[in-house]
Amino acid sequence: MKQSPMSSSNHTSNGNASVLPLENGFSDSLSLLNSEKAVEELSQQPLLHGIDDHLIEFAEALRTVAKALRQAAEGKASAQAEAAEWKRKYELERSRNLHLERKVSSEEHLIEDGRVVPLTNQTVLSDGTPEQSERCCGEHGICSHEVLRDGERDCDARVVPNKMIRKASFKLSWCCKGEKSDQKKHDVVSFEKGNITTAERSSKQISLKWESPPQTVLILTKPNSTAVRMLCSEMVRWLKEQKSLNIFVEPRVRTELLTDSSYYQFVQTWENDNEVLRLHTKVDVVVTLGGDGTVLWAANMFKGPVPPVVPFSLGSLGFMTPFYSEHYKEYLDSILRGPISITLRHRLQCHVIRDAAKSDLETEEPILVLNEVTIDRGISSFLSNLECYCDNSFVTCVQGDGLILSTTSGSTAYSLAAGGSMVHPQVPGILFTPICPHSLSFRPLILPEHVTIRVQVPFNSRGHAWASFDGKDRKKLAPGDALVCSMAPWPVPTACQSDSTSDFLRSIHEGLHWNLRKTQSFDGPRET
Ligand SMILES: NC(=O)c1ccc[n+]([C@@H]2O[C@H](COP(=O)([O-])OP(=O)(O)OC[C@H]3O[C@@H](n4cnc5c(N)ncnc54)[C@H](O)[C@@H]3O)[C@@H](O)[C@H]2O)c1
Ligand SMILES: Nc1ncnc2c1ncn2[C@@H]1O[C@H](COP(=O)(O)OP(=O)(O)OP(=O)(O)O)[C@@H](O)[C@H]1O
C-alpha cells in the first residue's frame, strides 16, 4: 500500500491528536482509511457493461481487507494515544520536579567569604541554574543514582513540595559460612555511589603461563590395557630423551616398564602413602592415559593442591580427556612451553559425621570428589530416607533410591543419568539430584558453590544409607549419621585442547551425541 504523504504527521487534517508514525512496516491509519474509502467509492460506482462477477468479488474482497486493516489500525491508534497521554503526564511531572529541584537548590546556598556557595556539589551555570552533573541516561532516562526529589503529602493527599530524598548509601561485604572475606570485593563487584555493578565476571577462561620451565611429570595410567602400556613406555622415553624431564609413575607401572626393559631405571616412584601426600610439591604436570576414571583416579591421589592435569583419551567416552593420544608429542610440546588454557574443576569436600560424635568437628578424614558423592540405599531393599539441609535451612526429605551431590564437572556423569542438568564445568555450583525419588514433584536443584549441604539419616529411617565417592570407597551411614559437603579449596586444573567451552561442547556432542537429529527436509509445507 502506498504511504500517505501525511503519514508522518501526528495530527489529522481536522486537527485531532491522532496516530503517531507507525514503525512496524504498516502505513498509518489515515492511509488505511483512505484505501477503504477508495474501495468504497469503487464498489459504489455503477457497474460498467461487460464487467463480470469477478470484479464484484474482487471489490468485496478489497473492502474486507480494508476493513480489517482499519480495525487493526484503530487498535494500534488507541494504544498509541494512551502511550502519548502517559508520555505527556511524565513530561509534566518531570518539569514540575525540575522546577522544585531548582527551587530547593537555590534555597540551599550558604555564604562563604561573602560569596554565595551552593550546598550541594552541583555546578551552577552562568544563568544560575544548577547543572545536572549525573545525567547519564539521556534526556528521558532516570538513573538509580540520580538524586530523587519528591514532596510530602498533606492530610488532603496534596503534594507539599519541599522534602528532599537522597538515595541511601550502603556497603557490601562478602562472607562465607560465618567468616568474613572481602577479597573478591573489587575483583568482581563494584558498588560505588550506591550502584552495584558487576565489574568482572566471577569465572573466566583461565590461562596458565609457566614462569620457570616444568621439570617433573607424573604419568598415571589405566591398568590392564595393552594400548595404554605401550603408549606409556613410548611417552616416558620421549619425555626423557627429548625434554630431559624427571618422570614419576605408580609402583605398578614402574614394575611393568622394568619388565619390558632395564632402560627405564631412571623412572621414579614412591614407596608409601606419605610420599604420595607430598607429591604435589615435586610434580609440575600430571599426564593421564585412560578415560574419565583415570582423571578421577589422578584427582583422588591429591588430597590438597593438584598440579595441572593433561588428560589423554584412551577410553570409550572421555568427557574430561580432550587430548588425542596419537598427537601426544605436539600436545606435550606446546603444554610444556605454555601458555595453557585450563578448566578449573571444582571439587567437593565431604565429611562423615557419626551419631556418636560430640560435635561436627569430630569427623572422619575428609574425602575430596571431582564428580560427585552419592548417598543411596545400597543393598538395602528399603526406600532411603534422607533429610537434607542447606546452610542449616531444611531443603527436603529425599525418599527414593538416594541423592547425588555433584560438581558441575560431574554433571555429565551419574547426575545426568538421574535426570540432572548438564552444566559447564566452569560454573561454580553444587547439583542436588535425586535418584528415583518416589514423588511426582521432585526436580533437581543447582545450589550456589558457597553453601554447605548436610544429609542426615534420620533415626526413624528403616535402613542404612551408603555414601560413595566418585563411584568408590563406600561408607555405611547408620541412622543418626550425617554427611556434610561443601566446595573444597583445591580444584583440579585440567588442560584444555582449545578452551574450556569448546572442549565441553565437543565432549557432549562427541560423547553423548547430544541433540543429534536429522535435519528437517526443505521439501514440505512452508510459510508464505
Ligand atoms: N548410572 C550411571 O550413569 C552411573 C552409575 C554409577 C557411577 N557412574 C559414574 O561413574 C563415575 C566413576 O567413573 P569410573 O570411570 O571410575 O567408573 P566406570 O569405569 O564404571 O565408568 C563410568 C562411566 O562414567 C563416565 N564418566 C566418569 N566421569 C564422567 C564425567 N565427569 N562426565 C561424563 N562421564 C563420566 C566414564 O567415562 C565411564 O564411561 C562416577 O563418578 C559416576 O559419576 C554413573
Ligand atoms: N591408575 C589407576 N590405578 C587403578 N585404577 C585405575 C587407574 N586409573 C583408572 N583406574 C580405574 O580404572 C577404571 C577404568 O578407567 P577409565 O574410566 O579411565 O577407563 P575406561 O573405563 O576404559 O574409560 P571409559 O570410561 O571412557 O570407557 C576406573 O574404575 C578407574 O577408577
Coordinates of C-alpha atoms and ligand atoms in Angstrom, one line a residue:
M1 CA 0.0 0.0 0.0
K2 CA 1.4 3.4 -0.9
Q3 CA 2.5 5.6 2.0
S4 CA 0.2 8.6 2.6
P5 CA 2.1 11.9 2.4
M6 CA 0.7 12.8 5.8
S7 CA 1.6 9.5 7.4
S8 CA 4.5 11.0 9.4
S9 CA 2.3 13.7 10.9
N10 CA 1.0 13.5 14.5
H11 CA -2.2 15.2 13.6
T12 CA -5.0 14.6 11.2
S13 CA -6.3 17.3 8.9
N14 CA -9.2 18.0 11.3
G15 CA -6.6 18.8 13.9
N16 CA -7.4 15.9 16.3
A17 CA -4.4 14.4 18.1
S18 CA -4.2 11.0 16.4
V19 CA -1.9 8.3 15.4
L20 CA 1.9 8.5 15.8
P21 CA 4.1 7.3 12.9
L22 CA 4.0 3.5 12.8
E23 CA 7.3 1.8 12.9
N24 CA 6.4 -1.7 12.0
G25 CA 6.2 -1.5 8.3
F26 CA 2.5 -0.7 8.2
S27 CA 1.2 2.5 6.7
D28 CA -0.6 4.8 9.2
S29 CA -4.3 4.6 9.9
L30 CA -5.0 7.6 7.7
S31 CA -3.8 5.9 4.6
L32 CA -5.8 2.8 5.6
L33 CA -8.9 4.9 5.9
N34 CA -8.2 6.4 2.5
S35 CA -7.8 3.0 1.0
E36 CA -11.1 1.9 2.5
K37 CA -12.7 5.0 1.1
A38 CA -11.3 4.3 -2.3
V39 CA -12.7 0.8 -2.2
E40 CA -16.0 2.1 -1.1
E41 CA -16.1 4.6 -3.9
L42 CA -15.0 1.9 -6.4
S43 CA -17.7 -0.5 -5.3
Q44 CA -20.4 2.2 -5.4
Q45 CA -19.7 3.2 -9.0
P46 CA -22.3 1.8 -11.4
L47 CA -21.1 -1.4 -12.9
L48 CA -19.9 -0.9 -16.4
H49 CA -21.4 -3.1 -19.0
G50 CA -19.3 -6.2 -19.6
I51 CA -17.7 -6.3 -16.1
D52 CA -18.3 -9.7 -14.8
D53 CA -18.9 -11.1 -11.3
H54 CA -15.1 -11.5 -10.7
L55 CA -14.8 -7.7 -10.4
I56 CA -17.6 -7.6 -7.9
E57 CA -16.0 -10.4 -5.9
F58 CA -12.7 -8.5 -6.1
A59 CA -14.2 -5.3 -4.8
E60 CA -15.8 -7.2 -1.9
A61 CA -12.5 -8.8 -1.0
L62 CA -10.8 -5.4 -1.1
R63 CA -13.5 -4.0 1.2
T64 CA -13.0 -6.8 3.7
V65 CA -9.2 -6.4 3.7
A66 CA -9.5 -2.6 4.1
K67 CA -12.0 -3.1 7.0
A68 CA -9.6 -5.5 8.7
L69 CA -6.7 -3.1 8.3
R70 CA -8.8 -0.2 9.6
Q71 CA -9.7 -2.2 12.7
A72 CA -6.0 -3.1 13.3
A73 CA -5.0 0.5 12.8
E74 CA -7.7 1.7 15.2
G75 CA -6.5 -0.8 17.9
K76 CA -2.9 0.4 17.4
A77 CA -4.1 4.1 17.4
S78 CA -5.8 3.8 20.7
A79 CA -2.7 2.1 22.3
Q80 CA -0.6 4.9 20.9
A81 CA -2.9 7.6 22.1
E82 CA -2.7 6.0 25.6
A83 CA 1.1 5.9 25.4
A84 CA 1.1 9.6 24.2
E85 CA -1.0 10.5 27.2
W86 CA 1.4 8.7 29.6
K87 CA 4.3 10.4 28.0
R88 CA 2.6 13.8 28.4
K89 CA 1.9 13.1 32.1
Y90 CA 5.5 12.0 32.6
E91 CA 6.9 15.2 30.9
L92 CA 4.6 17.3 33.1
E93 CA 5.7 15.5 36.3
R94 CA 9.4 15.8 35.2
S95 CA 9.3 19.5 34.5
R96 CA 7.5 20.0 37.9
N97 CA 10.3 18.1 39.6
L98 CA 13.0 20.0 37.8
H99 CA 11.4 23.3 38.9
L100 CA 11.2 22.1 42.5
E101 CA 14.8 20.9 42.3
R102 CA 16.0 24.4 41.2
K103 CA 13.9 26.0 43.9
V104 CA 15.4 23.7 46.6
S105 CA 19.0 24.1 45.5
S106 CA 18.6 27.9 45.3
E107 CA 17.4 27.8 48.9
E108 CA 20.4 25.7 49.8
H109 CA 23.1 28.3 49.4
L110 CA 25.4 29.4 52.2
I111 CA 27.5 32.4 52.5
E112 CA 31.2 31.7 52.5
D113 CA 33.7 34.6 52.4
G114 CA 30.9 36.8 51.3
R115 CA 30.3 34.6 48.3
V116 CA 27.2 32.6 47.7
V117 CA 28.2 28.9 47.6
P118 CA 25.8 26.1 46.7
L119 CA 25.4 23.4 49.5
T120 CA 25.3 20.5 47.1
N121 CA 28.2 19.7 44.8
Q122 CA 26.2 20.8 41.7
T123 CA 27.9 23.3 39.4
V124 CA 25.9 26.4 38.9
L125 CA 25.7 27.6 35.3
S126 CA 26.0 31.3 34.4
D127 CA 22.3 31.8 34.3
G128 CA 22.1 30.5 37.9
T129 CA 20.5 27.1 37.0
P130 CA 22.2 24.1 38.5
E131 CA 24.0 21.8 36.0
Q132 CA 22.8 18.2 36.1
S133 CA 26.2 16.5 36.6
E134 CA 24.9 12.9 36.7
R135 CA 22.6 12.9 33.8
C136 CA 23.9 9.8 32.2
C137 CA 20.8 8.1 30.9
G138 CA 19.9 10.7 28.3
E139 CA 17.1 13.1 28.4
H140 CA 14.3 10.8 29.3
G141 CA 16.1 8.3 31.4
I142 CA 16.1 8.0 35.2
C143 CA 19.2 6.6 36.6
S144 CA 19.2 4.9 40.0
H145 CA 22.0 7.2 41.3
E146 CA 20.2 10.4 40.4
V147 CA 19.0 12.3 43.5
L148 CA 15.3 11.9 43.6
R149 CA 13.2 14.7 45.0
D150 CA 9.7 14.4 46.0
G151 CA 7.0 16.1 48.0
E152 CA 5.4 15.1 51.3
R153 CA 1.6 14.7 51.2
D154 CA -0.6 16.7 53.4
C155 CA -3.8 15.5 55.1
D156 CA -5.8 16.1 51.8
A157 CA -3.2 14.0 49.9
R158 CA -1.8 17.1 48.2
V159 CA 1.9 17.2 47.5
V160 CA 3.8 19.6 49.7
P161 CA 6.9 20.0 47.6
N162 CA 9.8 20.7 49.9
K163 CA 11.3 17.4 51.1
M164 CA 14.5 16.1 49.5
I165 CA 15.1 12.3 49.4
R166 CA 18.5 11.1 48.8
K167 CA 19.5 7.5 47.9
A168 CA 20.8 5.8 50.9
S169 CA 24.4 4.8 50.7
F170 CA 25.5 1.3 51.5
K171 CA 28.4 -1.0 51.7
L172 CA 28.6 -4.7 50.5
S173 CA 30.7 -7.3 52.3
W174 CA 31.3 -10.9 51.5
C175 CA 31.0 -13.7 53.9
C176 CA 31.1 -17.5 53.7
K177 CA 30.0 -19.8 56.5
G178 CA 30.2 -17.1 59.1
E179 CA 33.7 -16.0 58.0
K180 CA 34.1 -12.5 56.5
S181 CA 36.2 -12.2 53.5
D182 CA 36.3 -9.1 51.3
Q183 CA 38.9 -10.4 49.0
K184 CA 36.7 -10.5 45.9
K185 CA 35.1 -7.1 46.6
H186 CA 36.7 -5.1 43.9
D187 CA 37.6 -8.0 41.6
V188 CA 34.0 -8.9 40.8
V189 CA 31.5 -6.4 42.0
S190 CA 31.8 -2.6 42.5
F191 CA 29.3 -0.7 44.5
E192 CA 30.5 2.9 44.1
K193 CA 27.9 5.7 44.7
G194 CA 25.3 3.1 45.7
N195 CA 25.3 1.4 42.3
I196 CA 26.0 -2.3 42.2
T197 CA 27.8 -3.2 39.0
T198 CA 29.5 -6.5 38.0
A199 CA 32.9 -5.1 37.1
E200 CA 34.3 -8.5 36.2
R201 CA 33.0 -12.0 35.6
S202 CA 33.4 -14.3 38.5
S203 CA 34.6 -17.1 36.2
K204 CA 36.7 -16.7 33.1
Q205 CA 38.7 -18.7 30.7
I206 CA 41.9 -19.2 32.6
S207 CA 45.4 -19.3 31.0
L208 CA 48.4 -20.8 32.7
K209 CA 51.8 -19.4 31.8
W210 CA 55.0 -21.1 33.1
E211 CA 57.3 -18.7 35.0
S212 CA 60.0 -21.4 35.1
P213 CA 60.1 -24.5 32.9
P214 CA 58.4 -27.6 34.2
Q215 CA 60.9 -30.3 35.2
T216 CA 58.9 -33.2 36.6
V217 CA 56.0 -35.1 35.0
L218 CA 53.8 -37.7 36.8
I219 CA 52.2 -40.3 34.4
L220 CA 49.1 -42.1 35.6
T221 CA 47.7 -45.0 33.5
K222 CA 44.6 -47.1 33.4
P223 CA 45.5 -50.7 34.4
N224 CA 45.2 -53.8 32.2
S225 CA 45.3 -52.1 28.9
T226 CA 48.0 -53.1 26.3
A227 CA 47.4 -49.9 24.3
V228 CA 48.0 -47.7 27.4
R229 CA 51.0 -49.7 28.4
M230 CA 52.7 -49.3 25.0
L231 CA 51.9 -45.6 24.9
C232 CA 53.2 -45.1 28.4
S233 CA 56.7 -46.6 27.6
E234 CA 56.9 -44.6 24.4
M235 CA 56.0 -41.4 26.1
V236 CA 58.4 -41.9 29.0
R237 CA 61.3 -42.4 26.6
W238 CA 60.3 -39.3 24.6
L239 CA 59.9 -37.1 27.6
K240 CA 63.3 -38.3 29.0
E241 CA 65.3 -38.1 25.7
Q242 CA 63.7 -35.1 24.1
K243 CA 62.6 -33.0 27.0
S244 CA 65.1 -34.1 29.7
L245 CA 62.3 -34.4 32.3
N246 CA 62.1 -36.3 35.6
I247 CA 59.4 -38.9 35.4
F248 CA 57.3 -40.4 38.1
V249 CA 54.9 -43.3 37.7
E250 CA 52.9 -45.6 40.1
P251 CA 54.9 -48.5 41.6
R252 CA 52.8 -50.9 39.4
V253 CA 53.8 -49.1 36.2
R254 CA 57.5 -48.9 37.1
T255 CA 57.5 -52.7 37.6
E256 CA 55.8 -53.1 34.1
L257 CA 58.3 -50.8 32.5
L258 CA 61.3 -52.6 34.0
T259 CA 59.8 -55.9 32.9
D260 CA 59.9 -54.6 29.4
S261 CA 63.5 -53.2 29.6
S262 CA 66.1 -52.2 32.2
Y263 CA 66.4 -48.9 30.2
Y264 CA 63.6 -47.5 32.5
Q265 CA 65.8 -47.4 35.6
F266 CA 65.6 -43.6 35.7
V267 CA 61.8 -43.7 36.3
Q268 CA 60.9 -42.7 39.8
T269 CA 58.1 -43.8 42.1
W270 CA 57.1 -43.8 45.7
E271 CA 57.0 -46.4 48.5
N272 CA 54.3 -45.3 50.9
D273 CA 51.2 -43.1 51.3
N274 CA 53.1 -40.3 53.0
E275 CA 55.2 -39.8 49.9
V276 CA 52.0 -39.6 47.8
L277 CA 50.8 -36.8 50.1
R278 CA 53.9 -34.8 49.3
L279 CA 53.8 -35.5 45.5
H280 CA 52.3 -32.1 44.7
T281 CA 55.5 -30.4 45.9
K282 CA 57.6 -32.3 43.3
V283 CA 55.3 -32.7 40.3
D284 CA 54.8 -29.9 37.8
V285 CA 52.5 -31.7 35.3
V286 CA 50.3 -34.8 35.6
V287 CA 49.6 -36.8 32.4
T288 CA 46.7 -39.3 32.5
L289 CA 46.4 -42.1 30.0
G290 CA 42.9 -43.7 30.1
G291 CA 39.4 -42.5 30.3
D292 CA 37.5 -40.3 32.8
G293 CA 38.1 -42.9 35.5
T294 CA 41.8 -42.2 35.3
V295 CA 41.3 -38.5 35.7
L296 CA 39.2 -39.2 38.8
W297 CA 42.0 -41.5 40.0
A298 CA 44.5 -38.8 39.5
A299 CA 42.4 -36.2 41.3
N300 CA 41.9 -38.7 44.2
M301 CA 45.7 -39.0 44.7
F302 CA 46.0 -35.3 45.6
K303 CA 44.3 -34.6 48.9
G304 CA 45.4 -30.9 48.6
P305 CA 46.6 -28.8 45.7
V306 CA 46.7 -30.5 42.3
P307 CA 49.2 -29.7 39.6
P308 CA 47.9 -29.1 36.0
V309 CA 46.5 -32.4 34.6
V310 CA 46.9 -33.2 30.9
P311 CA 44.3 -36.0 30.2
F312 CA 44.9 -38.2 27.1
S313 CA 41.9 -40.1 25.8
L314 CA 42.3 -43.9 25.8
G315 CA 38.8 -44.8 27.0
S316 CA 35.4 -45.0 25.3
L317 CA 33.8 -41.8 26.5
G318 CA 36.2 -39.2 27.7
F319 CA 34.3 -36.1 28.9
M320 CA 37.4 -34.9 30.7
T321 CA 40.0 -36.2 28.3
P322 CA 40.3 -33.8 25.3
F323 CA 43.7 -34.9 24.1
Y324 CA 44.1 -37.5 21.4
S325 CA 46.9 -39.9 22.2
E326 CA 48.1 -40.1 18.5
H327 CA 49.3 -36.5 18.7
Y328 CA 50.9 -36.6 22.2
K329 CA 54.2 -35.1 21.1
E330 CA 52.7 -31.9 19.6
Y331 CA 50.4 -31.5 22.6
L332 CA 53.0 -32.1 25.2
D333 CA 55.5 -29.9 23.4
S334 CA 53.0 -26.9 23.4
I335 CA 51.9 -27.6 27.0
L336 CA 55.5 -27.7 28.3
R337 CA 56.1 -24.4 26.6
G338 CA 52.8 -22.8 27.7
P339 CA 50.7 -20.9 28.0
I340 CA 47.9 -23.4 28.5
S341 CA 44.1 -22.8 28.7
I342 CA 42.8 -24.6 31.7
T343 CA 39.5 -25.6 33.2
L344 CA 39.5 -25.2 36.9
R345 CA 37.3 -28.2 38.0
H346 CA 35.9 -27.6 41.5
R347 CA 35.8 -30.5 43.9
L348 CA 33.5 -31.2 46.9
Q349 CA 34.9 -31.9 50.3
C350 CA 32.9 -34.5 52.2
H351 CA 32.9 -35.3 55.9
V352 CA 31.1 -38.2 57.5
I353 CA 29.9 -37.3 61.0
R354 CA 28.9 -40.2 63.1
D355 CA 26.0 -40.1 65.5
A356 CA 28.4 -40.7 68.4
A357 CA 30.4 -37.6 67.5
K358 CA 30.3 -34.9 70.2
S359 CA 30.4 -32.1 67.6
D360 CA 30.5 -31.6 63.9
L361 CA 34.3 -31.0 64.1
E362 CA 34.7 -34.6 65.1
T363 CA 34.7 -36.1 61.7
E364 CA 36.4 -38.9 59.8
E365 CA 39.1 -37.9 57.2
P366 CA 37.6 -35.6 54.6
I367 CA 37.2 -37.1 51.1
L368 CA 37.5 -35.0 48.0
V369 CA 35.4 -35.8 45.0
L370 CA 35.7 -34.5 41.4
N371 CA 32.4 -35.9 40.1
E372 CA 30.0 -36.5 43.0
V373 CA 29.2 -38.0 46.3
T374 CA 26.2 -40.4 46.2
I375 CA 24.1 -41.3 49.2
D376 CA 21.9 -44.3 48.3
R377 CA 20.1 -47.3 49.7
G378 CA 23.0 -49.6 48.7
I379 CA 22.0 -53.2 49.2
S380 CA 19.0 -52.3 51.4
S381 CA 15.6 -53.0 49.9
F382 CA 14.0 -50.2 51.9
L383 CA 13.3 -46.7 50.5
S384 CA 16.1 -44.4 51.5
N385 CA 15.0 -41.5 53.7
L386 CA 17.5 -38.6 53.8
E387 CA 16.9 -35.3 55.5
C388 CA 18.7 -32.5 53.6
Y389 CA 19.8 -29.1 54.9
C390 CA 21.5 -26.3 53.1
D391 CA 23.4 -23.9 55.4
N392 CA 21.2 -25.2 58.2
S393 CA 17.9 -24.4 56.3
F394 CA 15.8 -27.5 55.7
V395 CA 15.7 -28.3 52.0
T396 CA 13.7 -31.5 51.7
C397 CA 13.5 -35.1 52.7
V398 CA 14.6 -37.4 49.9
Q399 CA 12.6 -40.6 49.8
G400 CA 13.6 -42.8 46.9
D401 CA 16.8 -44.6 45.9
G402 CA 19.1 -41.8 47.0
L403 CA 20.7 -38.4 46.3
I404 CA 23.6 -37.2 44.2
L405 CA 25.6 -34.2 45.3
S406 CA 27.6 -33.4 42.2
T407 CA 30.1 -30.9 41.0
T408 CA 29.5 -29.2 37.6
S409 CA 32.2 -31.5 36.1
G410 CA 30.2 -34.5 37.4
S411 CA 27.0 -33.1 35.9
T412 CA 27.6 -35.2 32.8
A413 CA 28.2 -38.4 34.8
Y414 CA 25.8 -40.1 37.3
S415 CA 23.8 -36.9 37.9
L416 CA 23.0 -36.7 34.2
A417 CA 21.7 -40.3 34.3
A418 CA 19.5 -39.4 37.2
G419 CA 17.9 -36.5 35.3
G420 CA 20.2 -33.6 36.4
S421 CA 21.1 -30.8 34.0
M422 CA 24.4 -30.7 32.2
V423 CA 26.4 -27.7 33.4
H424 CA 29.5 -26.2 32.0
P425 CA 32.4 -27.3 34.4
Q426 CA 33.5 -23.7 34.9
V427 CA 30.1 -22.8 36.5
P428 CA 30.6 -22.7 40.3
G429 CA 27.7 -24.7 41.8
I430 CA 26.6 -27.9 43.5
L431 CA 24.0 -30.1 41.8
F432 CA 21.4 -31.6 44.1
T433 CA 20.0 -34.5 42.1
P434 CA 17.6 -37.2 43.5
I435 CA 17.9 -40.8 42.3
C436 CA 14.4 -42.2 41.5
P437 CA 12.5 -40.1 44.0
H438 CA 9.2 -41.5 45.0
S439 CA 7.4 -38.2 44.3
L440 CA 5.8 -36.6 41.3
S441 CA 7.1 -33.2 42.1
F442 CA 10.8 -33.6 42.9
R443 CA 13.0 -31.7 40.5
P444 CA 16.9 -31.5 40.6
L445 CA 18.4 -28.3 42.0
I446 CA 21.6 -26.4 41.4
L447 CA 22.8 -24.6 44.6
P448 CA 25.5 -21.9 44.8
E449 CA 29.0 -23.0 45.4
H450 CA 29.4 -21.3 48.8
V451 CA 26.8 -23.4 50.6
T452 CA 27.3 -26.3 53.0
I453 CA 24.9 -29.3 52.5
R454 CA 24.1 -31.7 55.3
V455 CA 22.5 -35.0 54.5
Q456 CA 21.2 -36.7 57.7
V457 CA 20.0 -40.2 58.0
P458 CA 17.0 -39.8 60.4
F459 CA 16.6 -42.0 63.5
N460 CA 13.3 -43.3 62.1
S461 CA 14.9 -44.5 58.9
R462 CA 14.1 -48.2 58.2
G463 CA 17.5 -48.9 56.7
H464 CA 21.1 -47.7 56.4
A465 CA 22.3 -45.4 53.7
W466 CA 25.6 -45.8 51.8
A467 CA 27.8 -43.0 50.6
S468 CA 30.2 -43.4 47.7
F469 CA 32.7 -41.0 46.4
D470 CA 33.3 -40.7 42.7
G471 CA 31.8 -44.2 42.5
K472 CA 34.3 -45.7 45.0
D473 CA 35.0 -46.1 48.7
R474 CA 31.5 -47.0 50.0
K475 CA 30.8 -45.9 53.6
K476 CA 27.8 -47.1 55.6
L477 CA 25.7 -44.4 57.2
A478 CA 23.6 -45.6 60.1
P479 CA 20.5 -43.7 61.5
G480 CA 21.9 -40.6 63.2
D481 CA 24.9 -40.3 60.9
A482 CA 25.3 -37.4 58.6
L483 CA 27.4 -36.4 55.5
V484 CA 28.4 -32.8 55.3
C485 CA 29.6 -31.5 52.0
S486 CA 31.0 -28.2 50.7
M487 CA 33.2 -26.8 48.0
A488 CA 36.9 -27.8 48.5
P489 CA 39.6 -25.1 48.3
W490 CA 41.7 -27.2 45.8
P491 CA 40.3 -27.5 42.3
V492 CA 41.6 -29.8 39.7
P493 CA 43.2 -27.8 36.8
T494 CA 42.8 -29.7 33.6
A495 CA 44.5 -28.6 30.4
C496 CA 42.1 -27.7 27.5
Q497 CA 42.7 -28.8 24.0
S498 CA 41.3 -25.5 22.7
D499 CA 39.3 -23.8 25.5
S500 CA 37.0 -24.7 28.3
T501 CA 33.8 -24.0 26.4
S502 CA 34.8 -25.6 23.1
D503 CA 36.1 -28.7 24.9
F504 CA 32.8 -29.0 26.9
L505 CA 30.6 -28.7 23.8
R506 CA 32.8 -31.1 21.9
S507 CA 32.6 -33.6 24.7
I508 CA 28.8 -33.5 24.9
H509 CA 28.5 -33.7 21.1
E510 CA 31.0 -36.5 20.6
G511 CA 30.5 -38.3 23.9
L512 CA 26.7 -38.2 24.1
H513 CA 25.7 -37.2 20.6
W514 CA 23.7 -34.5 22.3
N515 CA 20.7 -33.3 20.4
L516 CA 21.6 -35.2 17.3
R517 CA 18.7 -35.2 15.0
K518 CA 18.2 -35.5 11.3
T519 CA 17.7 -32.0 9.8
Q520 CA 14.1 -31.5 8.7
S521 CA 13.9 -31.5 4.9
F522 CA 13.3 -28.3 2.9
D523 CA 10.7 -30.3 1.0
G524 CA 7.3 -29.7 2.5
P525 CA 4.9 -27.0 3.8
R526 CA 6.4 -23.6 4.2
E527 CA 5.3 -20.2 5.4
T528 CA 4.5 -17.9 2.5
Ligands
LIG1 N1 24.1 -44.7 36.2 C1 25.2 -44.0 35.9 O1 25.4 -43.3 34.9 C2 26.4 -44.2 36.8 C3 26.3 -45.1 37.9 C4 27.4 -45.2 38.7 C5 28.5 -44.4 38.5 N2 28.5 -43.6 37.5 C6 29.6 -42.6 37.3 O2 30.9 -43.3 37.2 C7 31.8 -42.5 37.8 C8 33.0 -43.2 38.1 O3 33.7 -43.4 36.8 P1 34.7 -44.6 36.6 O4 35.3 -44.4 35.2 O5 35.6 -44.7 37.8 O6 33.8 -45.8 36.6 P2 33.3 -46.7 35.4 O7 34.5 -47.4 34.8 O8 32.2 -47.5 35.9 O9 32.8 -45.7 34.3 C9 31.7 -44.9 34.5 C10 31.4 -44.1 33.2 O10 31.1 -42.8 33.6 C11 31.9 -42.0 32.7 N3 32.2 -40.7 33.4 C12 33.0 -40.6 34.5 N4 33.1 -39.3 34.8 C13 32.4 -38.6 33.9 C14 32.2 -37.3 33.7 N5 32.6 -36.4 34.6 N6 31.4 -36.9 32.7 C15 30.9 -37.8 31.9 N7 31.1 -39.1 32.0 C16 31.8 -39.5 33.0 C17 33.1 -42.7 32.4 O11 33.6 -42.2 31.1 C18 32.5 -44.1 32.2 O12 32.1 -44.3 30.9 C19 31.1 -42.0 39.0 O13 31.7 -40.8 39.5 C20 29.8 -41.8 38.5 O14 29.6 -40.4 38.0 C21 27.5 -43.4 36.7
LIG2 N1 46.0 -45.6 37.8 C1 44.9 -46.4 38.1 N2 45.0 -47.3 39.1 C2 44.0 -48.1 39.4 N3 42.8 -48.0 38.9 C3 42.6 -47.0 37.9 C4 43.7 -46.2 37.5 N4 43.2 -45.4 36.5 C5 41.9 -45.7 36.4 N5 41.6 -46.7 37.2 C6 40.3 -47.3 37.3 O1 40.0 -48.0 36.1 C7 38.7 -47.9 35.7 C8 38.5 -47.6 34.3 O2 39.2 -46.4 34.0 P1 38.8 -45.4 32.9 O3 37.5 -44.9 33.1 O4 39.9 -44.4 32.8 O5 38.9 -46.3 31.6 P2 37.7 -46.7 30.7 O6 36.6 -47.4 31.5 O7 38.3 -47.5 29.6 O8 37.2 -45.4 30.1 P3 35.8 -45.0 29.6 O9 35.0 -45.0 30.9 O10 35.9 -43.7 28.9 O11 35.3 -46.1 28.8 C9 38.1 -46.9 36.6 O12 37.3 -47.5 37.6 C10 39.2 -46.2 37.3 O13 38.9 -45.9 38.7

